[in-house]
Amino acid sequence: MGSELPNRLYGEGLEPQVKKINNNCRLKLLELLREKMEPEYKEVMKDPLFSHIMVIEENGLKFSARLVHSFLCRELMTSKKYEKWFSFARTPLRFSLQEYHAVTGLNVKLEKISVVKWTDDMGFWSKVIKTNGRINLKLIKEKYLEESRSWTWVDRVRMIYLCVIMGVVMGRDEKVNFPHLYMKLAMDLEKLRRYPWGLYSFDFLLKSIDKAKDKLEKKEGYLMEGFLFAFQIWIMEAIPAFGEICGRKVSSNFTGPMCGNWTGCAKCSYQDIIDLETLFSEEGILHSFMDFHKDGRVVCSDDFVRKDEKKDERVDLMLDMIQRKHDWRKHVWGMDEGDEESEQEEEGEESEDGSETEISESSHGASTADGATTVCGRKKRKHADLGAASRKKKLFCDLGATPKGSIDTDMQTFLEGLVQSSLAVFGEKLSQQITDRMDKLETVVTDRLGTLESEVTQLRTALLLAEM
């Protein structure tokens, strides 16, 4: 059976670890735009096109490079062009256009794109298009953000739309020039709204994941483009335990795209991921798909089917096994035998363009060892996730209390030994504290008795003198 299923990119327990990911999905840019252009920013927020994407920054959800990197290392290698498969606790999880749409809510309906006609309004963006000018996020931050004061209102609004597209939805490097197609679409907001941003941003994210395969062993880290926050939120939704570790939902009654309902510091260490996978019980919740149930069967909407998708019978087998509620706990995935001399010895890529980076367990600025985060030097400890530590403790306590359906004998022995040693240490400390307090009490009583004896002697002497 194992040979009929896909192999993992890395064997179980052999996943490499890196210090950081330079994430080009820039939520800090949205904060800057809101600060400098608040009226125009609020106007774009009224538009449902990207409002649920922009609210990620307002909710304060942070980026977890460790969680994203760990899942990239857990990829199941298939021939599919438009979907990725990953495994956690040995269970296969699909990340396809269907899941991406459930997370982002972006338009994924492909329409024929002819030559985009636009009207010259003699404004800034019209001049850039006519002169075949070049503009990127770096230039906007360093130059045009200030110069835009002299632009028309509508041109400033267009700039915010384009920054959201390039900086978040597509997650492009800030030195990459805006495609003129995007500028032309921004000249007519109705055309901009009809464009399948979800389709193209998803495809770009998959390409970025493929490119990252050669960088996963760079210990110092690497650079990634694409809407990585969507990938992280998918993990948090597919495995609710990671949602508890990384953050919390803003509302229990939320009905919009999933990305608009999360907040949290996303402090998730490699050890947290290893421990969670080890402790994951039979009752643990995993969602191999999103929005797929209908009478217990898998639903694949025609909106998410691509005509040029490749067939892979290994994926068909996984789908059938998932539908039959196969117990994956005893399945051992094979390991993909790629080129061992790929680019392992290259140095990690450094980011010089201000991209989102996680060095500790959070991002959006500099991160200290204790998890405190500053944002562009302003608003320190913004959106402090005060309940993060207690949520994590409760989660692991609950997991430890469940039947050890997937815990092997060695792990059980280790946990029992850990508890016993902890109790022994606690007993020793308690005994020492009691002894110290008794010694202190004895000293205090002895001193007090000595004082009383001295006072009695003095009183007796005084009485004798009075009688004489």
CSV table of C-alpha atoms in Angstrom, one decimal:
chain,number,residue,atom,x,y,z
A,1,MET,CA,0.0,0.0,0.0
A,2,GLY,CA,2.9,2.4,0.8
A,3,SER,CA,4.3,2.2,-2.7
A,4,GLU,CA,0.9,3.3,-4.1
A,5,LEU,CA,0.8,6.5,-2.1
A,6,PRO,CA,2.9,9.6,-2.5
A,7,ASN,CA,6.2,10.1,-0.7
A,8,ARG,CA,7.0,12.9,1.7
A,9,LEU,CA,9.6,15.5,0.8
A,10,TYR,CA,11.4,14.7,4.0
A,11,GLY,CA,11.1,11.6,6.2
A,12,GLU,CA,9.2,11.7,9.4
A,13,GLY,CA,11.4,13.4,12.0
A,14,LEU,CA,14.0,14.4,9.4
A,15,GLU,CA,12.6,17.9,8.7
A,16,PRO,CA,15.3,20.6,8.6
A,17,GLN,CA,14.9,23.7,10.8
A,18,VAL,CA,15.8,27.3,9.8
A,19,LYS,CA,16.1,30.5,11.8
A,20,LYS,CA,13.8,32.7,9.7
A,21,ILE,CA,11.8,33.3,6.6
A,22,ASN,CA,11.8,36.7,4.9
A,23,ASN,CA,8.2,36.9,4.0
A,24,ASN,CA,7.3,39.4,1.2
A,25,CYS,CA,3.7,39.6,2.3
A,26,ARG,CA,3.9,43.0,3.9
A,27,LEU,CA,1.2,43.8,6.4
A,28,LYS,CA,3.4,46.6,7.8
A,29,LEU,CA,2.8,48.4,4.5
A,30,LEU,CA,-0.9,48.5,5.2
A,31,GLU,CA,-0.2,50.1,8.6
A,32,LEU,CA,1.9,52.7,6.9
A,33,LEU,CA,-0.8,53.5,4.3
A,34,ARG,CA,-3.5,53.8,6.9
A,35,GLU,CA,-1.3,56.2,8.9
A,36,LYS,CA,-0.4,58.4,6.0
A,37,MET,CA,-3.6,58.2,3.9
A,38,GLU,CA,-6.4,57.4,6.4
A,39,PRO,CA,-9.4,58.8,4.4
A,40,GLU,CA,-8.4,57.0,1.2
A,41,TYR,CA,-7.5,53.8,3.2
A,42,LYS,CA,-11.0,53.8,4.8
A,43,GLU,CA,-12.5,54.2,1.3
A,44,VAL,CA,-10.8,51.0,0.1
A,45,MET,CA,-11.8,49.2,3.3
A,46,LYS,CA,-15.4,49.9,2.4
A,47,ASP,CA,-15.0,47.8,-0.7
A,48,PRO,CA,-15.5,44.1,0.0
A,49,LEU,CA,-13.0,43.2,-2.7
A,50,PHE,CA,-10.0,43.3,-0.3
A,51,SER,CA,-11.4,44.5,3.1
A,52,HIS,CA,-11.3,41.0,4.6
A,53,ILE,CA,-7.6,40.8,3.5
A,54,MET,CA,-6.7,44.2,4.9
A,55,VAL,CA,-8.4,43.3,8.3
A,56,ILE,CA,-5.6,40.7,8.9
A,57,GLU,CA,-3.3,43.6,9.8
A,58,GLU,CA,-6.0,45.4,11.9
A,59,ASN,CA,-6.6,42.2,13.9
A,60,GLY,CA,-2.9,41.9,14.6
A,61,LEU,CA,-2.3,38.3,13.4
A,62,LYS,CA,1.5,37.7,13.3
A,63,PHE,CA,3.5,35.5,11.0
A,64,SER,CA,4.9,32.2,12.1
A,65,ALA,CA,7.9,31.2,10.0
A,66,ARG,CA,8.4,28.0,12.0
A,67,LEU,CA,4.9,26.8,11.3
A,68,VAL,CA,5.0,27.6,7.6
A,69,HIS,CA,8.5,26.1,7.2
A,70,SER,CA,7.6,22.9,9.1
A,71,PHE,CA,4.6,22.3,6.7
A,72,LEU,CA,6.7,23.0,3.6
A,73,CYS,CA,8.9,20.2,4.8
A,74,ARG,CA,5.9,17.9,5.2
A,75,GLU,CA,4.8,18.1,1.6
A,76,LEU,CA,3.6,14.9,-0.1
A,77,MET,CA,5.0,14.8,-3.6
A,78,THR,CA,2.4,14.4,-6.3
A,79,SER,CA,2.1,15.3,-10.0
A,80,LYS,CA,-0.8,17.8,-9.4
A,81,LYS,CA,-0.3,21.2,-10.9
A,82,TYR,CA,-2.9,23.1,-8.9
A,83,GLU,CA,-2.9,21.6,-5.5
A,84,LYS,CA,-0.5,20.6,-2.8
A,85,TRP,CA,-0.7,17.8,-0.2
A,86,PHE,CA,0.9,17.8,3.2
A,87,SER,CA,0.9,15.4,6.1
A,88,PHE,CA,0.5,16.0,9.8
A,89,ALA,CA,0.2,13.2,12.4
A,90,ARG,CA,0.5,11.0,9.3
A,91,THR,CA,-2.8,12.3,8.0
A,92,PRO,CA,-2.9,13.8,4.4
A,93,LEU,CA,-4.2,17.4,4.1
A,94,ARG,CA,-5.0,19.1,0.9
A,95,PHE,CA,-4.2,22.7,0.0
A,96,SER,CA,-6.0,23.5,-3.2
A,97,LEU,CA,-7.9,26.4,-4.8
A,98,GLN,CA,-10.9,25.3,-2.9
A,99,GLU,CA,-9.2,25.7,0.5
A,100,TYR,CA,-7.5,28.9,-0.7
A,101,HIS,CA,-10.9,30.4,-1.6
A,102,ALA,CA,-12.3,29.3,1.8
A,103,VAL,CA,-9.5,31.2,3.5
A,104,THR,CA,-9.2,34.3,1.4
A,105,GLY,CA,-12.7,34.7,-0.3
A,106,LEU,CA,-10.9,36.1,-3.4
A,107,ASN,CA,-12.5,35.7,-6.8
A,108,VAL,CA,-11.3,32.4,-8.5
A,109,LYS,CA,-13.6,32.4,-11.5
A,110,LEU,CA,-11.5,32.5,-14.6
A,111,GLU,CA,-12.7,34.9,-17.3
A,112,LYS,CA,-11.2,35.6,-20.8
A,113,ILE,CA,-9.0,38.6,-20.5
A,114,SER,CA,-8.9,40.7,-23.6
A,115,VAL,CA,-7.0,43.9,-24.0
A,116,VAL,CA,-7.9,46.1,-21.1
A,117,LYS,CA,-9.3,49.4,-22.3
A,118,TRP,CA,-8.8,52.4,-20.0
A,119,THR,CA,-9.7,56.1,-20.1
A,120,ASP,CA,-7.0,58.7,-19.9
A,121,ASP,CA,-7.9,61.1,-17.1
A,122,MET,CA,-4.6,63.0,-17.2
A,123,GLY,CA,-3.8,61.9,-13.7
A,124,PHE,CA,-0.6,60.2,-12.2
A,125,TRP,CA,-1.4,56.6,-13.2
A,126,SER,CA,-2.5,57.7,-16.7
A,127,LYS,CA,0.9,59.3,-17.2
A,128,VAL,CA,2.7,56.2,-15.9
A,129,ILE,CA,0.8,53.9,-18.3
A,130,LYS,CA,1.3,56.3,-21.3
A,131,THR,CA,5.0,56.7,-20.7
A,132,ASN,CA,5.5,53.0,-20.0
A,133,GLY,CA,6.8,54.1,-16.6
A,134,ARG,CA,8.1,51.8,-13.9
A,135,ILE,CA,6.9,51.9,-10.3
A,136,ASN,CA,7.2,49.5,-7.4
A,137,LEU,CA,6.5,49.3,-3.6
A,138,LYS,CA,10.0,50.6,-2.8
A,139,LEU,CA,9.5,53.7,-4.8
A,140,ILE,CA,6.0,54.3,-3.3
A,141,LYS,CA,7.4,54.1,0.2
A,142,GLU,CA,10.4,56.3,-0.5
A,143,LYS,CA,9.0,58.8,-2.9
A,144,TYR,CA,5.4,58.7,-4.0
A,145,LEU,CA,3.8,58.3,-0.6
A,146,GLU,CA,4.7,61.9,0.1
A,147,GLU,CA,4.2,63.2,-3.4
A,148,SER,CA,0.8,61.7,-3.6
A,149,ARG,CA,-0.6,64.7,-1.7
A,150,SER,CA,-0.7,66.6,-4.9
A,151,TRP,CA,-2.5,63.8,-6.8
A,152,THR,CA,-6.2,63.5,-7.3
A,153,TRP,CA,-8.3,61.7,-4.7
A,154,VAL,CA,-9.0,58.8,-7.1
A,155,ASP,CA,-5.3,58.3,-7.9
A,156,ARG,CA,-4.5,58.0,-4.2
A,157,VAL,CA,-7.3,55.4,-3.8
A,158,ARG,CA,-5.9,53.5,-6.8
A,159,MET,CA,-2.4,53.5,-5.2
A,160,ILE,CA,-3.8,51.8,-2.1
A,161,TYR,CA,-5.6,49.1,-4.2
A,162,LEU,CA,-2.3,48.5,-6.1
A,163,CYS,CA,-0.3,48.3,-2.9
A,164,VAL,CA,-2.7,45.7,-1.4
A,165,ILE,CA,-2.5,43.7,-4.5
A,166,MET,CA,1.3,43.7,-4.9
A,167,GLY,CA,2.3,43.8,-1.2
A,168,VAL,CA,-0.2,41.3,0.2
A,169,VAL,CA,-2.4,39.4,-2.2
A,170,MET,CA,0.5,38.6,-4.6
A,171,GLY,CA,3.2,39.1,-1.9
A,172,ARG,CA,5.7,40.3,-4.4
A,173,ASP,CA,9.2,41.6,-3.7
A,174,GLU,CA,9.1,45.4,-3.2
A,175,LYS,CA,11.6,45.9,-6.1
A,176,VAL,CA,9.3,44.2,-8.6
A,177,ASN,CA,7.6,46.7,-10.9
A,178,PHE,CA,3.8,46.8,-11.0
A,179,PRO,CA,2.5,45.1,-14.2
A,180,HIS,CA,0.8,47.7,-16.4
A,181,LEU,CA,-2.2,45.3,-16.6
A,182,TYR,CA,-2.8,46.0,-12.9
A,183,MET,CA,-2.5,49.8,-13.4
A,184,LYS,CA,-5.0,49.6,-16.3
A,185,LEU,CA,-7.4,47.6,-14.2
A,186,ALA,CA,-7.1,50.1,-11.4
A,187,MET,CA,-8.3,52.8,-13.8
A,188,ASP,CA,-11.7,51.1,-13.8
A,189,LEU,CA,-12.5,49.7,-10.4
A,190,GLU,CA,-15.4,47.5,-11.8
A,191,LYS,CA,-12.9,45.7,-14.0
A,192,LEU,CA,-10.5,45.4,-11.0
A,193,ARG,CA,-13.2,43.8,-8.9
A,194,ARG,CA,-14.0,41.2,-11.6
A,195,TYR,CA,-10.4,40.1,-12.0
A,196,PRO,CA,-9.7,36.6,-10.6
A,197,TRP,CA,-7.2,37.7,-8.0
A,198,GLY,CA,-7.7,34.5,-6.1
A,199,LEU,CA,-6.8,32.3,-9.0
A,200,TYR,CA,-3.6,34.1,-9.9
A,201,SER,CA,-2.4,34.7,-6.4
A,202,PHE,CA,-3.0,31.0,-5.6
A,203,ASP,CA,-1.0,30.0,-8.6
A,204,PHE,CA,1.8,32.3,-7.7
A,205,LEU,CA,1.9,31.0,-4.1
A,206,LEU,CA,2.2,27.4,-5.4
A,207,LYS,CA,5.1,28.5,-7.6
A,208,SER,CA,6.7,30.1,-4.6
A,209,ILE,CA,6.3,26.9,-2.6
A,210,ASP,CA,8.0,24.9,-5.4
A,211,LYS,CA,10.9,27.4,-5.5
A,212,ALA,CA,11.4,27.1,-1.8
A,213,LYS,CA,12.1,23.4,-2.0
A,214,ASP,CA,15.7,24.1,-2.8
A,215,LYS,CA,16.1,26.5,0.2
A,216,LEU,CA,14.5,24.5,3.0
A,217,GLU,CA,17.9,23.3,4.3
A,218,LYS,CA,19.5,26.8,4.5
A,219,LYS,CA,19.9,27.1,8.2
A,220,GLU,CA,20.0,30.9,8.3
A,221,GLY,CA,16.7,31.2,6.4
A,222,TYR,CA,15.4,32.2,3.0
A,223,LEU,CA,13.1,34.5,1.1
A,224,MET,CA,9.6,33.7,0.0
A,225,GLU,CA,7.0,35.5,-2.1
A,226,GLY,CA,3.3,34.9,-2.2
A,227,PHE,CA,0.3,35.3,0.2
A,228,LEU,CA,1.9,33.3,3.0
A,229,PHE,CA,-0.6,34.5,5.6
A,230,ALA,CA,-3.3,32.6,3.6
A,231,PHE,CA,-1.2,29.4,3.9
A,232,GLN,CA,-0.6,29.9,7.6
A,233,ILE,CA,-4.3,30.5,8.3
A,234,TRP,CA,-5.2,27.4,6.3
A,235,ILE,CA,-2.9,25.4,8.6
A,236,MET,CA,-4.6,27.0,11.7
A,237,GLU,CA,-8.0,26.1,10.3
A,238,ALA,CA,-7.1,22.6,9.0
A,239,ILE,CA,-5.5,21.7,12.4
A,240,PRO,CA,-7.5,23.7,15.1
A,241,ALA,CA,-4.8,22.9,17.7
A,242,PHE,CA,-2.4,25.1,15.8
A,243,GLY,CA,-5.1,27.8,15.8
A,244,GLU,CA,-5.1,27.6,19.6
A,245,ILE,CA,-1.4,27.9,19.8
A,246,CYS,CA,-1.0,30.7,17.3
A,247,GLY,CA,-4.0,32.8,18.1
A,248,ARG,CA,-7.7,32.9,18.6
A,249,LYS,CA,-10.8,33.7,16.6
A,250,VAL,CA,-12.1,37.2,16.8
A,251,SER,CA,-15.8,36.0,16.7
A,252,SER,CA,-17.5,32.7,17.1
A,253,ASN,CA,-20.3,33.9,14.8
A,254,PHE,CA,-18.0,35.0,12.0
A,255,THR,CA,-19.4,34.1,8.5
A,256,GLY,CA,-16.9,35.7,6.1
A,257,PRO,CA,-13.6,34.4,4.7
A,258,MET,CA,-11.5,32.7,7.3
A,259,CYS,CA,-8.6,35.1,7.0
A,260,GLY,CA,-10.7,37.9,8.6
A,261,ASN,CA,-11.3,36.1,11.8
A,262,TRP,CA,-7.9,35.5,13.4
A,263,THR,CA,-5.7,37.4,15.8
A,264,GLY,CA,-2.7,36.4,17.8
A,265,CYS,CA,1.0,36.5,18.3
A,266,ALA,CA,1.6,33.2,16.4
A,267,LYS,CA,4.3,32.1,18.9
A,268,CYS,CA,4.9,28.5,17.7
A,269,SER,CA,8.3,26.9,18.3
A,270,TYR,CA,9.6,23.8,16.5
A,271,GLN,CA,9.3,21.9,19.8
A,272,ASP,CA,5.6,22.9,20.0
A,273,ILE,CA,5.1,21.4,16.5
A,274,ILE,CA,7.0,18.2,17.3
A,275,ASP,CA,5.2,17.8,20.7
A,276,LEU,CA,1.7,18.4,19.1
A,277,GLU,CA,2.3,15.9,16.4
A,278,THR,CA,3.6,13.3,18.9
A,279,LEU,CA,0.8,13.8,21.4
A,280,PHE,CA,-1.9,14.0,18.7
A,281,SER,CA,-4.6,11.5,19.7
A,282,GLU,CA,-7.2,9.5,17.8
A,283,GLU,CA,-9.8,12.1,18.9
A,284,GLY,CA,-7.6,15.0,17.5
A,285,ILE,CA,-9.4,17.2,14.9
A,286,LEU,CA,-7.9,17.4,11.4
A,287,HIS,CA,-9.6,18.7,8.3
A,288,SER,CA,-8.2,17.1,5.1
A,289,PHE,CA,-10.5,19.4,3.1
A,290,MET,CA,-12.4,22.6,3.6
A,291,ASP,CA,-16.1,23.0,2.7
A,292,PHE,CA,-16.2,19.5,1.3
A,293,HIS,CA,-19.0,17.6,3.1
A,294,LYS,CA,-22.2,16.6,1.5
A,295,ASP,CA,-23.8,13.5,2.9
A,296,GLY,CA,-20.3,12.4,4.1
A,297,ARG,CA,-18.9,12.5,0.6
A,298,VAL,CA,-16.2,14.8,-0.9
A,299,VAL,CA,-17.5,17.6,-3.0
A,300,CYS,CA,-15.3,19.3,-5.6
A,301,SER,CA,-17.1,22.3,-7.1
A,302,ASP,CA,-16.7,22.9,-10.8
A,303,ASP,CA,-15.5,26.4,-9.8
A,304,PHE,CA,-12.2,24.8,-8.6
A,305,VAL,CA,-11.6,22.3,-11.4
A,306,ARG,CA,-8.8,23.3,-13.8
A,307,LYS,CA,-9.1,21.9,-17.3
A,308,ASP,CA,-5.3,21.3,-17.6
A,309,GLU,CA,-4.9,19.6,-14.2
A,310,LYS,CA,-2.9,16.4,-14.3
A,311,LYS,CA,-4.3,13.1,-13.2
A,312,ASP,CA,-2.5,11.3,-10.4
A,313,GLU,CA,-3.9,7.9,-9.3
A,314,ARG,CA,-2.0,8.2,-6.0
A,315,VAL,CA,-4.1,11.3,-5.1
A,316,ASP,CA,-7.3,9.4,-6.2
A,317,LEU,CA,-6.3,6.6,-3.8
A,318,MET,CA,-5.8,9.1,-0.9
A,319,LEU,CA,-9.2,10.7,-1.6
A,320,ASP,CA,-10.9,7.3,-1.6
A,321,MET,CA,-9.1,6.3,1.7
A,322,ILE,CA,-10.1,9.6,3.3
A,323,GLN,CA,-13.7,9.1,2.3
A,324,ARG,CA,-13.6,5.6,3.9
A,325,LYS,CA,-12.2,7.2,7.1
A,326,HIS,CA,-8.9,5.3,6.9
A,327,ASP,CA,-6.9,5.3,10.1
A,328,TRP,CA,-3.6,6.9,9.1
A,329,ARG,CA,-1.9,6.6,12.5
A,330,LYS,CA,0.0,3.5,11.5
A,331,HIS,CA,0.8,4.5,8.0
A,332,VAL,CA,4.5,5.4,7.4
A,333,TRP,CA,5.0,7.7,4.4
A,334,GLY,CA,7.9,7.0,2.1
A,335,MET,CA,10.6,9.7,1.6
A,336,ASP,CA,11.1,11.4,-1.7
A,337,GLU,CA,14.6,10.7,-3.1
A,338,GLY,CA,15.5,14.1,-4.7
A,339,ASP,CA,18.9,15.6,-5.6
A,340,GLU,CA,20.8,15.5,-2.3
A,341,GLU,CA,23.3,18.0,-3.7
A,342,SER,CA,20.7,20.6,-4.6
A,343,GLU,CA,21.6,23.9,-2.9
A,344,GLN,CA,22.2,22.8,0.7
A,345,GLU,CA,25.5,24.5,1.0
A,346,GLU,CA,24.4,27.9,-0.2
A,347,GLU,CA,24.0,30.6,2.4
A,348,GLY,CA,20.6,31.8,3.5
A,349,GLU,CA,19.1,34.6,1.5
A,350,GLU,CA,18.9,37.9,3.3
A,351,SER,CA,16.2,40.5,2.9
A,352,GLU,CA,17.2,44.0,2.2
A,353,ASP,CA,13.8,45.3,1.3
A,354,GLY,CA,11.9,45.5,4.6
A,355,SER,CA,9.9,42.3,4.1
A,356,GLU,CA,8.0,40.6,6.9
A,357,THR,CA,10.5,38.5,8.9
A,358,GLU,CA,10.1,36.1,11.8
A,359,ILE,CA,13.3,35.7,13.7
A,360,SER,CA,11.8,34.7,17.1
A,361,GLU,CA,8.2,33.5,17.0
A,362,SER,CA,6.5,36.6,15.6
A,363,SER,CA,7.0,39.2,12.9
A,364,HIS,CA,5.9,42.7,11.8
A,365,GLY,CA,9.0,44.3,13.1
A,366,ALA,CA,11.9,43.5,15.4
A,367,SER,CA,11.3,40.6,17.7
A,368,THR,CA,13.0,40.1,21.1
A,369,ALA,CA,13.8,36.8,22.7
A,370,ASP,CA,10.8,37.0,25.0
A,371,GLY,CA,8.4,37.5,22.2
A,372,ALA,CA,7.8,41.2,22.7
A,373,THR,CA,7.2,42.8,19.3
A,374,THR,CA,7.7,46.4,18.1
A,375,VAL,CA,6.0,47.7,14.9
A,376,CYS,CA,8.1,50.1,12.9
A,377,GLY,CA,9.3,51.7,16.1
A,378,ARG,CA,5.7,52.7,17.0
A,379,LYS,CA,2.9,51.3,19.1
A,380,LYS,CA,5.0,48.8,21.1
A,381,ARG,CA,3.3,45.5,22.0
A,382,LYS,CA,0.4,46.2,19.6
A,383,HIS,CA,-2.4,43.6,19.8
A,384,ALA,CA,-0.7,41.9,22.8
A,385,ASP,CA,-1.8,38.3,22.8
A,386,LEU,CA,-2.1,38.0,26.6
A,387,GLY,CA,-3.7,34.6,26.6
A,388,ALA,CA,-1.2,32.8,24.3
A,389,ALA,CA,0.8,31.1,27.0
A,390,SER,CA,-2.3,29.9,28.9
A,391,ARG,CA,-3.9,28.6,25.7
A,392,LYS,CA,-0.8,26.6,24.9
A,393,LYS,CA,-0.6,25.1,28.4
A,394,LYS,CA,-4.2,24.1,28.3
A,395,LEU,CA,-3.9,22.6,24.9
A,396,PHE,CA,-1.0,20.3,25.9
A,397,CYS,CA,-2.6,19.4,29.2
A,398,ASP,CA,-5.8,18.4,27.3
A,399,LEU,CA,-3.7,16.4,24.8
A,400,GLY,CA,-1.9,14.7,27.7
A,401,ALA,CA,-5.2,13.8,29.3
A,402,THR,CA,-6.6,12.1,26.2
A,403,PRO,CA,-6.0,8.4,25.5
A,404,LYS,CA,-2.6,8.0,23.9
A,405,GLY,CA,-3.9,6.6,20.7
A,406,SER,CA,-0.9,7.6,18.7
A,407,ILE,CA,1.8,7.7,21.4
A,408,ASP,CA,4.3,4.8,21.3
A,409,THR,CA,5.7,3.0,24.3
A,410,ASP,CA,8.9,5.0,24.4
A,411,MET,CA,7.0,8.3,24.4
A,412,GLN,CA,4.7,7.0,27.1
A,413,THR,CA,7.7,6.0,29.2
A,414,PHE,CA,9.3,9.3,28.6
A,415,LEU,CA,6.2,11.2,29.7
A,416,GLU,CA,5.8,9.1,32.8
A,417,GLY,CA,9.5,9.6,33.7
A,418,LEU,CA,9.1,13.3,33.1
A,419,VAL,CA,6.1,13.5,35.5
A,420,GLN,CA,7.9,11.4,38.2
A,421,SER,CA,11.1,13.4,38.0
A,422,SER,CA,9.1,16.6,38.2
A,423,LEU,CA,7.2,15.3,41.3
A,424,ALA,CA,10.5,14.3,42.9
A,425,VAL,CA,12.1,17.7,42.3
A,426,PHE,CA,8.9,19.3,43.6
A,427,GLY,CA,9.0,17.1,46.7
A,428,GLU,CA,12.7,17.9,47.4
A,429,LYS,CA,12.1,21.7,47.0
A,430,LEU,CA,9.0,21.5,49.3
A,431,SER,CA,10.9,19.5,51.9
A,432,GLN,CA,13.8,22.0,51.8
A,433,GLN,CA,11.4,24.9,52.1
A,434,ILE,CA,9.8,23.4,55.2
A,435,THR,CA,13.2,22.7,56.8
A,436,ASP,CA,14.3,26.2,56.1
A,437,ARG,CA,11.2,27.7,57.6
A,438,MET,CA,11.4,25.5,60.7
A,439,ASP,CA,15.0,26.5,61.2
A,440,LYS,CA,14.0,30.1,60.8
A,441,LEU,CA,11.1,29.7,63.2
A,442,GLU,CA,13.4,28.0,65.8
A,443,THR,CA,15.9,30.9,65.5
A,444,VAL,CA,13.1,33.5,66.0
A,445,VAL,CA,11.7,31.6,69.0
A,446,THR,CA,15.2,31.2,70.6
A,447,ASP,CA,16.0,34.9,70.1
A,448,ARG,CA,12.6,35.9,71.5
A,449,LEU,CA,13.0,33.7,74.6
A,450,GLY,CA,16.5,35.2,75.1
A,451,THR,CA,15.0,38.7,75.0
A,452,LEU,CA,12.2,37.8,77.4
A,453,GLU,CA,14.7,36.2,79.8
A,454,SER,CA,16.8,39.4,79.8
A,455,GLU,CA,13.8,41.6,80.3
A,456,VAL,CA,12.6,39.4,83.3
A,457,THR,CA,16.1,39.6,84.9
A,458,GLN,CA,16.1,43.4,84.6
A,459,LEU,CA,12.6,43.7,86.1
A,460,ARG,CA,13.6,41.4,89.0
A,461,THR,CA,16.7,43.5,89.7
A,462,ALA,CA,14.6,46.7,89.6
A,463,LEU,CA,12.1,45.3,92.2
A,464,LEU,CA,14.9,44.2,94.6
A,465,LEU,CA,16.4,47.7,94.4
A,466,ALA,CA,13.0,49.2,95.2
A,467,GLU,CA,12.6,47.1,98.3
A,468,MET,CA,15.9,48.1,99.6
